[in-house]
mmCIF file of C-alpha atoms and ligand atoms in Angstrom:
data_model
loop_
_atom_site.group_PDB
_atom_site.id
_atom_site.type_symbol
_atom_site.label_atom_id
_atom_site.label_comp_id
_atom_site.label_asym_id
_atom_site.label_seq_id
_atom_site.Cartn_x
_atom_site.Cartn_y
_atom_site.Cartn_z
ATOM 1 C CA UNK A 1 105.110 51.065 184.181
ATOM 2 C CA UNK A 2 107.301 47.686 184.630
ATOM 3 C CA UNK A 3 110.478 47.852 186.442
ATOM 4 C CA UNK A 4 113.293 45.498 186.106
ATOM 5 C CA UNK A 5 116.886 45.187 187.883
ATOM 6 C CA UNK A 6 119.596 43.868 185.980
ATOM 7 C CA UNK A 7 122.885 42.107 187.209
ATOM 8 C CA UNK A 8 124.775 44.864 186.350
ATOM 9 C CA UNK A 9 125.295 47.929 183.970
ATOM 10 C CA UNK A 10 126.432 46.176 180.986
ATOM 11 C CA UNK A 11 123.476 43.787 180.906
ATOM 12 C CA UNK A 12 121.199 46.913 181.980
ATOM 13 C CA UNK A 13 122.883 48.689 178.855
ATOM 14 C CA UNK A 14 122.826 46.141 176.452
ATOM 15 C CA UNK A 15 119.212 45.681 176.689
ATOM 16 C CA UNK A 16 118.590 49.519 176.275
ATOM 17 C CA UNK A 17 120.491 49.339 173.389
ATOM 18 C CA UNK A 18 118.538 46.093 172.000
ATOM 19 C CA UNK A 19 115.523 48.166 172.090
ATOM 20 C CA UNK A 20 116.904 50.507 169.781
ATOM 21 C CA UNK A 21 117.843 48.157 167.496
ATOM 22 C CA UNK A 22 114.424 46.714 168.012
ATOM 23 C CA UNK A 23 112.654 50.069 167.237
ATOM 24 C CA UNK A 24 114.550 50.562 164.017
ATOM 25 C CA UNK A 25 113.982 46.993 162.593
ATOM 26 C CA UNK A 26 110.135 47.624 163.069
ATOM 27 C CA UNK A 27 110.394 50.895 162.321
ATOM 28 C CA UNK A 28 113.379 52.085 160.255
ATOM 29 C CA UNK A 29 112.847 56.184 160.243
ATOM 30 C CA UNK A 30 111.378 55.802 164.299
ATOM 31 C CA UNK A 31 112.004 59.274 166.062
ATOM 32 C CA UNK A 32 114.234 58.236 169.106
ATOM 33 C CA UNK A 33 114.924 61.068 171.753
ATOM 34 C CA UNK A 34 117.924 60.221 174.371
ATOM 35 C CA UNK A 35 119.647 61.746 176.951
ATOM 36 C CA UNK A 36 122.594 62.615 177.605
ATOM 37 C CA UNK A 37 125.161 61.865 180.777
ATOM 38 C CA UNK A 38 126.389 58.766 182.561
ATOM 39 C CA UNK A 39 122.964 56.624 182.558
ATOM 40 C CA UNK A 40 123.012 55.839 178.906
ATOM 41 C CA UNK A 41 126.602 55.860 178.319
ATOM 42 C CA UNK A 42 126.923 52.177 177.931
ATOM 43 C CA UNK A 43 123.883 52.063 175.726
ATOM 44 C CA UNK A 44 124.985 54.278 173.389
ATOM 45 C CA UNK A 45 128.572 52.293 172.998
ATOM 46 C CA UNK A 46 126.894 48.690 172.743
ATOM 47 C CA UNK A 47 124.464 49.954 170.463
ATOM 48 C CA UNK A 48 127.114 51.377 168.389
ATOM 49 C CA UNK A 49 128.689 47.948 168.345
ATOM 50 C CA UNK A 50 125.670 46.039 167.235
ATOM 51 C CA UNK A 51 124.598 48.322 164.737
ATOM 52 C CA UNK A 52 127.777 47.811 163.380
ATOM 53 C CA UNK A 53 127.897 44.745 163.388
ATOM 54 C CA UNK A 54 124.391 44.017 162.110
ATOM 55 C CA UNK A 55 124.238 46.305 159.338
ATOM 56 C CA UNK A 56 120.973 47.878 160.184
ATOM 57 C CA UNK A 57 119.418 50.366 158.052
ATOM 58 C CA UNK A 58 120.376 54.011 159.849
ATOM 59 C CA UNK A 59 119.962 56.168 157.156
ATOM 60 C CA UNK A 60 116.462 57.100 158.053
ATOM 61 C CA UNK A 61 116.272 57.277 161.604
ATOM 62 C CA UNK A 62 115.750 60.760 163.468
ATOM 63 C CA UNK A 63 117.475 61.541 166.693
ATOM 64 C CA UNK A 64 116.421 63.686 169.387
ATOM 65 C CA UNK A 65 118.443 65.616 172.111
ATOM 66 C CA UNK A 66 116.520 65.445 175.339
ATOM 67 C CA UNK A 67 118.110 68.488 176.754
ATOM 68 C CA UNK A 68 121.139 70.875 177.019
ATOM 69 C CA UNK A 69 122.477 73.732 179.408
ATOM 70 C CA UNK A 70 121.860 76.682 178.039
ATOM 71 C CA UNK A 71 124.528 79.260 177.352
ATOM 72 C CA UNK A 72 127.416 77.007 176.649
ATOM 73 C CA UNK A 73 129.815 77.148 173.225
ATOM 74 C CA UNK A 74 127.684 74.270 171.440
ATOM 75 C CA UNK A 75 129.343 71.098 171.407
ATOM 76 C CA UNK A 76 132.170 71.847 174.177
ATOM 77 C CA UNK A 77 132.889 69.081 176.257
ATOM 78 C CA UNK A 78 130.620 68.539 178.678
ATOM 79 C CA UNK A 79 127.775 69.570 176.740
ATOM 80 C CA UNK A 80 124.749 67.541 176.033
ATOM 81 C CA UNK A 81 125.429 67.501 172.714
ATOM 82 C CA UNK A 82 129.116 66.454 172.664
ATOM 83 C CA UNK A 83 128.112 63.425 174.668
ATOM 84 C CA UNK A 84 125.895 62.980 171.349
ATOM 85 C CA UNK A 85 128.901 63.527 169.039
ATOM 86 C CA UNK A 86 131.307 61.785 170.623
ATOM 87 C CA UNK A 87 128.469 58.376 170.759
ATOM 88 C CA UNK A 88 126.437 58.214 168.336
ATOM 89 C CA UNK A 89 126.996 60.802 165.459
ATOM 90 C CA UNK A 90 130.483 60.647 164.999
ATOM 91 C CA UNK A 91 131.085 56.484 165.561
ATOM 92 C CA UNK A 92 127.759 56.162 163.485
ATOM 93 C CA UNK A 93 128.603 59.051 160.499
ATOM 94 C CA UNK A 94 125.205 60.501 161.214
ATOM 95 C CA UNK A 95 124.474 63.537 159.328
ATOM 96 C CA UNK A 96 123.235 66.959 160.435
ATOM 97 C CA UNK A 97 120.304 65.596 158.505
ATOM 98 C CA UNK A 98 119.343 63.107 160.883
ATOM 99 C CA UNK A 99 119.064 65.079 163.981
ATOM 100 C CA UNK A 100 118.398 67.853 166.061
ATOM 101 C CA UNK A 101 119.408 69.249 169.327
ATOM 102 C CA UNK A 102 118.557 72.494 171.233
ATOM 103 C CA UNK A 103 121.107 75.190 170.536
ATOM 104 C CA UNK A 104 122.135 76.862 173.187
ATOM 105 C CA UNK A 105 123.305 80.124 172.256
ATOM 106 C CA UNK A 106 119.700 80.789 170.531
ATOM 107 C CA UNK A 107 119.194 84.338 170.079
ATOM 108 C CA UNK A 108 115.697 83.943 170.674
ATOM 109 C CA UNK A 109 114.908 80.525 173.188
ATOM 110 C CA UNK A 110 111.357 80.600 173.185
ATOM 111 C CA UNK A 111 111.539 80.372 169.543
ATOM 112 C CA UNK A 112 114.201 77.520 170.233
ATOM 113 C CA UNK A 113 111.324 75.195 171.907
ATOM 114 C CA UNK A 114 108.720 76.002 169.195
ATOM 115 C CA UNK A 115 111.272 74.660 166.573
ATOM 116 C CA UNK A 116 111.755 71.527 168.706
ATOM 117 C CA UNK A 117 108.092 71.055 169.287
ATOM 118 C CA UNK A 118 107.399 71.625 165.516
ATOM 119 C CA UNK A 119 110.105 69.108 164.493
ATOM 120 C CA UNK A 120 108.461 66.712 166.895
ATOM 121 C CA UNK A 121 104.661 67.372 166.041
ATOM 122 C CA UNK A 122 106.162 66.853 161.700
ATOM 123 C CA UNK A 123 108.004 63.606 162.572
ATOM 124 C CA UNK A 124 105.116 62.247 164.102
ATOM 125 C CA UNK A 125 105.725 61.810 167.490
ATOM 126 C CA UNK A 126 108.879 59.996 169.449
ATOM 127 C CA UNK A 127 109.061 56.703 169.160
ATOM 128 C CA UNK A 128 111.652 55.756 171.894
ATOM 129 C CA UNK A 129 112.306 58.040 174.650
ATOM 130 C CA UNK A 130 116.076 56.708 176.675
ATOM 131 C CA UNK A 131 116.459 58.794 180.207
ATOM 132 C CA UNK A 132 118.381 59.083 183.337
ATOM 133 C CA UNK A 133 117.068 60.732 186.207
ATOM 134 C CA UNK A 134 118.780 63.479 188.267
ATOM 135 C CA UNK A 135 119.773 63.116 192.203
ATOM 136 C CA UNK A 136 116.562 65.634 192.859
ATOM 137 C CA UNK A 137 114.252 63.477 190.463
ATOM 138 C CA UNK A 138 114.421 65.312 187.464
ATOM 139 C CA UNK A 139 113.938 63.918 183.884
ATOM 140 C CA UNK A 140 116.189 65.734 181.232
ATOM 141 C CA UNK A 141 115.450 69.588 182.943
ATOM 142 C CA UNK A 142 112.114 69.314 184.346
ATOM 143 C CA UNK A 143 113.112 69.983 187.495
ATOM 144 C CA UNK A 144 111.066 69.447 190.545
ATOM 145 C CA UNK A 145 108.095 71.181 190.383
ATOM 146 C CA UNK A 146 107.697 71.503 186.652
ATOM 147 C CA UNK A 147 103.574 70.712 185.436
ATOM 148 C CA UNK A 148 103.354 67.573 183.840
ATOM 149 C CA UNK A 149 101.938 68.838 180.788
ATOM 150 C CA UNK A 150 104.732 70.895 179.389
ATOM 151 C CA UNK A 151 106.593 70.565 175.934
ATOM 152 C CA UNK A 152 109.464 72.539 175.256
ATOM 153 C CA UNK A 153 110.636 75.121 177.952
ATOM 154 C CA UNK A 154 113.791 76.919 179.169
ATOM 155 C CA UNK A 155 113.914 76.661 183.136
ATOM 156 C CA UNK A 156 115.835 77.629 185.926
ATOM 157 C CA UNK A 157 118.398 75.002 187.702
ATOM 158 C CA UNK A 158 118.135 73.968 190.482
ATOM 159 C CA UNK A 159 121.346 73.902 192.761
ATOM 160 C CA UNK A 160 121.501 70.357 193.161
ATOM 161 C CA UNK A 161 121.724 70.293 189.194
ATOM 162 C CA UNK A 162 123.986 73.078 189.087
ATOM 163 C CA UNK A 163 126.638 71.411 191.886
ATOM 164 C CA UNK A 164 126.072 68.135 190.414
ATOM 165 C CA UNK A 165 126.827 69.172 186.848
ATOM 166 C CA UNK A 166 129.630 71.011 187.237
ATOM 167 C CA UNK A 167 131.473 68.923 189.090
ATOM 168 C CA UNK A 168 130.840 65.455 186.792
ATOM 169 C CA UNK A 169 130.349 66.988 183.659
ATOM 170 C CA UNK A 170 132.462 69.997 182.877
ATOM 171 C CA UNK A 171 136.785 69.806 183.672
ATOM 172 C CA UNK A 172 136.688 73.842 183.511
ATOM 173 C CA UNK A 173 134.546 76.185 185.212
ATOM 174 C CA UNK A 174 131.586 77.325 183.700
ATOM 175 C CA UNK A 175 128.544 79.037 184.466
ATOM 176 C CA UNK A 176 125.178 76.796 185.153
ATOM 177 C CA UNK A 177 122.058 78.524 185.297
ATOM 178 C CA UNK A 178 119.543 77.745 182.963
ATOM 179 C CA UNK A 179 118.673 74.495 181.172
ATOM 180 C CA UNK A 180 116.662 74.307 177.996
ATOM 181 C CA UNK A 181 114.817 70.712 177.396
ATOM 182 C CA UNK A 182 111.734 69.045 175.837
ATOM 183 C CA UNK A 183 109.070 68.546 178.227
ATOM 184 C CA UNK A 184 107.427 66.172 180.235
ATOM 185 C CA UNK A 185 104.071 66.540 177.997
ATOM 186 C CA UNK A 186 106.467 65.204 175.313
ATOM 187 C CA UNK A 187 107.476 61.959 177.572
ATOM 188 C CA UNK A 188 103.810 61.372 177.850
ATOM 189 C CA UNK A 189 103.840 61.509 174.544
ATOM 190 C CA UNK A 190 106.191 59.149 173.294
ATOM 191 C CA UNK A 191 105.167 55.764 172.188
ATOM 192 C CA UNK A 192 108.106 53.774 174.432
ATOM 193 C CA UNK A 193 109.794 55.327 177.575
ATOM 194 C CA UNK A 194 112.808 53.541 179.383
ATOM 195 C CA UNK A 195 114.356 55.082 182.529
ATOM 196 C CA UNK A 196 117.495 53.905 183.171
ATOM 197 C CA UNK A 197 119.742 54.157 186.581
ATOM 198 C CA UNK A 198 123.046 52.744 188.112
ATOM 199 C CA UNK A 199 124.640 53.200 191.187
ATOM 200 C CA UNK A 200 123.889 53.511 194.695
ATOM 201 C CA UNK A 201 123.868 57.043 194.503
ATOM 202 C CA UNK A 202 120.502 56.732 192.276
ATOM 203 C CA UNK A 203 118.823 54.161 194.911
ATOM 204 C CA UNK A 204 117.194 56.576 197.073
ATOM 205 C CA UNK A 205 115.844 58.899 194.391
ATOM 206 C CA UNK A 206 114.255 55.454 192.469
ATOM 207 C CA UNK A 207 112.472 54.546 195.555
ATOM 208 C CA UNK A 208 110.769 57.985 195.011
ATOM 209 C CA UNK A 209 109.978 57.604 191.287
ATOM 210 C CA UNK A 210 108.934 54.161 191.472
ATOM 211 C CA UNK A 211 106.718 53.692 194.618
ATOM 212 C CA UNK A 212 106.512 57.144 195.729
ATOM 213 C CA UNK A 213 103.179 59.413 195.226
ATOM 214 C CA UNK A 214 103.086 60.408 191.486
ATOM 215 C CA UNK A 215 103.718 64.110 191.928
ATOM 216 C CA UNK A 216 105.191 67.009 190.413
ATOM 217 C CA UNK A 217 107.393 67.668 193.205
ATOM 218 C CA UNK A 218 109.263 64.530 191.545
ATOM 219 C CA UNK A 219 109.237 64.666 188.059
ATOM 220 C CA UNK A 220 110.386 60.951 187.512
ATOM 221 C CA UNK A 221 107.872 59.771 189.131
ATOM 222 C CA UNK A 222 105.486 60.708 186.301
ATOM 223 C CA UNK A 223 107.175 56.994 184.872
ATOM 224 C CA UNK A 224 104.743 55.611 187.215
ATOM 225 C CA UNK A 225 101.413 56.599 184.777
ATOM 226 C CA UNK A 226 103.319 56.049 181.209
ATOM 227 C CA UNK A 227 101.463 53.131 179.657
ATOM 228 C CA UNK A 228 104.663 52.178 178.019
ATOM 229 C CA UNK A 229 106.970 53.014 180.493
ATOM 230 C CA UNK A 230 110.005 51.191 181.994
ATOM 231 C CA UNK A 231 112.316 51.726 184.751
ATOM 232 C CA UNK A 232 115.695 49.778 183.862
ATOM 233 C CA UNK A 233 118.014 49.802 187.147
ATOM 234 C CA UNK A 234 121.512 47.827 188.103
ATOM 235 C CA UNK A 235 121.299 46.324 191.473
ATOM 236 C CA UNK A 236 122.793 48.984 193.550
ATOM 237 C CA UNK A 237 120.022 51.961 192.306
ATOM 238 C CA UNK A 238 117.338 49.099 192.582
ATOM 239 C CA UNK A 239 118.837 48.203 196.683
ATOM 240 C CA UNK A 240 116.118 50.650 198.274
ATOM 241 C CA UNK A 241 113.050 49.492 196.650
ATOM 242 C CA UNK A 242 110.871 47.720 198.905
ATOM 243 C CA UNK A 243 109.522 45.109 196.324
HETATM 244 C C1 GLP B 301 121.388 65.691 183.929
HETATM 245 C C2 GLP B 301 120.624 65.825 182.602
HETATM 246 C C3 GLP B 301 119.658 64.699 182.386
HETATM 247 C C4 GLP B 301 120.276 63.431 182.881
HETATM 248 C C5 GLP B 301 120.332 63.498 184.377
HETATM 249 C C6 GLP B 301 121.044 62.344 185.009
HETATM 250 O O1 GLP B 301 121.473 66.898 184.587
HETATM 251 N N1 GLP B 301 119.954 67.060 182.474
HETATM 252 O O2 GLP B 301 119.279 64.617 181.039
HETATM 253 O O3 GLP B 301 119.510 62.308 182.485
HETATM 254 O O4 GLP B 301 120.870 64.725 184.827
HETATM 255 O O5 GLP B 301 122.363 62.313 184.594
HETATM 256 P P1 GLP B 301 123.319 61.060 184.817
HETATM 257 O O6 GLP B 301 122.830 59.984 183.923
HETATM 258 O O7 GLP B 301 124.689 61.556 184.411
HETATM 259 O O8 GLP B 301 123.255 60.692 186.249
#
């Protein structure tokens, strides 16, 4: 794992969305899985700007949802995947085609991760894996405790995700319980990992995940034995690390 501060969020973000555009000229149909939330906001908007501005090839690229609260009206604001709507797939005209995304209404969810999993195992594997990291160390939903080896899994919240989710992500009440997310067997997985975090409100949590003991207890903190892994941080989440 590498770990690098930045000046700030833009110059964090533009880089994260460099390596996208990276990815797809090397590989143009590259499998990359994001997140969703404040972390990779700015990504997502610079890297609509320079892919349209450079022209690259995006007809053949595949696009993974990371994760998504289950029981919500799909694509209500909020959601996971409206943040992936309103980004990338609308700005971008990507088809239905060129993605998928849990559905969280599933009549059947265990069935929902072995259709993820499948989709993963036929594309051949992620190529670029973009997260954020929750206040309690998660990565998508693998919250704390979760075995390293998972793929696809629904999971109980826990109630720092559930207070901090409905108060930054949702306008309207709605009712948090369960998450549904790809695993952390899948970020293991994947060829390229970056981590990103901004804010001081992210600084004590990276201290954990970056020089902490590599432990389930701390999910990010798995970023620590990725061979490919990078930690991307603005100043303020970077202002605990000893190092
Ligand atoms: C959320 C999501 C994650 C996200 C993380 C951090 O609950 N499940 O996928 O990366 O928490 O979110 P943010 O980037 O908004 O701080």
């Amino acid at each position: 794992m590498q770990l690098t501060v930045f000046t700030d969020y833009a110059a964090l973000s533009d880089q994260a969305a460099r390596e996208m555009i990276r990815t797809l000229e090397q590989k143009p149909d590259a499998v990359i899985c994001m997140a969703s939330g404040s972390s990779p906001k700015g990504c997502c908007e610079r890297f609509v700007q320079l892919a349209t501005s450079s022209g690259i090839d995006l007809s053949q690229f595949f696009f993974i949802g990371l994760d998504e609260w289950v029981g919500l009206t799909p694509g209500m604001p909020g959601s996971c995947s409206h943040d992936f709507f309103t980004r990338l797939f609308d700005p971008l005209s990507i088809p239905a085609s060129q993605y998928h995304l849990f559905d969280p209404v599933a009549a059947d969810m265990q069935a929902e991760c072995e259709k993820m999993d499948t989709i993963i195992r036929e594309k051949g594997g992620i190529d670029l894996m973009i997260v954020g990291i929750g206040l309690n160390g998660h990565i998508g939903f693998n919250e704390p405790g979760t075995p390293f080896t998972l793929l696809s899994h629904v999971i109980d919240l826990d109630a720092t995700t559930i207070a901090v989710g409905q108060e930054k992500y949702f306008t309207t009440p709605v009712e948090l319980k369960q998450g549904i997310t790809l695993g952390l067997g899948h970020l293991m997985h994947t060829r390229k990992v970056l981590l990103l975090a901004n804010g001081t409100g992210k600084a004590s949590v990276i201290k954990e995940a970056a020089e902490g003991p590599v432990t389930s207890a701390l999910p990010a903190s798995i970023m620590q034995q990725h061979p490919d892994g990078y930690i991307w941080l603005d100043k303020e989440a970077a202002a605990m690390l000893s190092e």
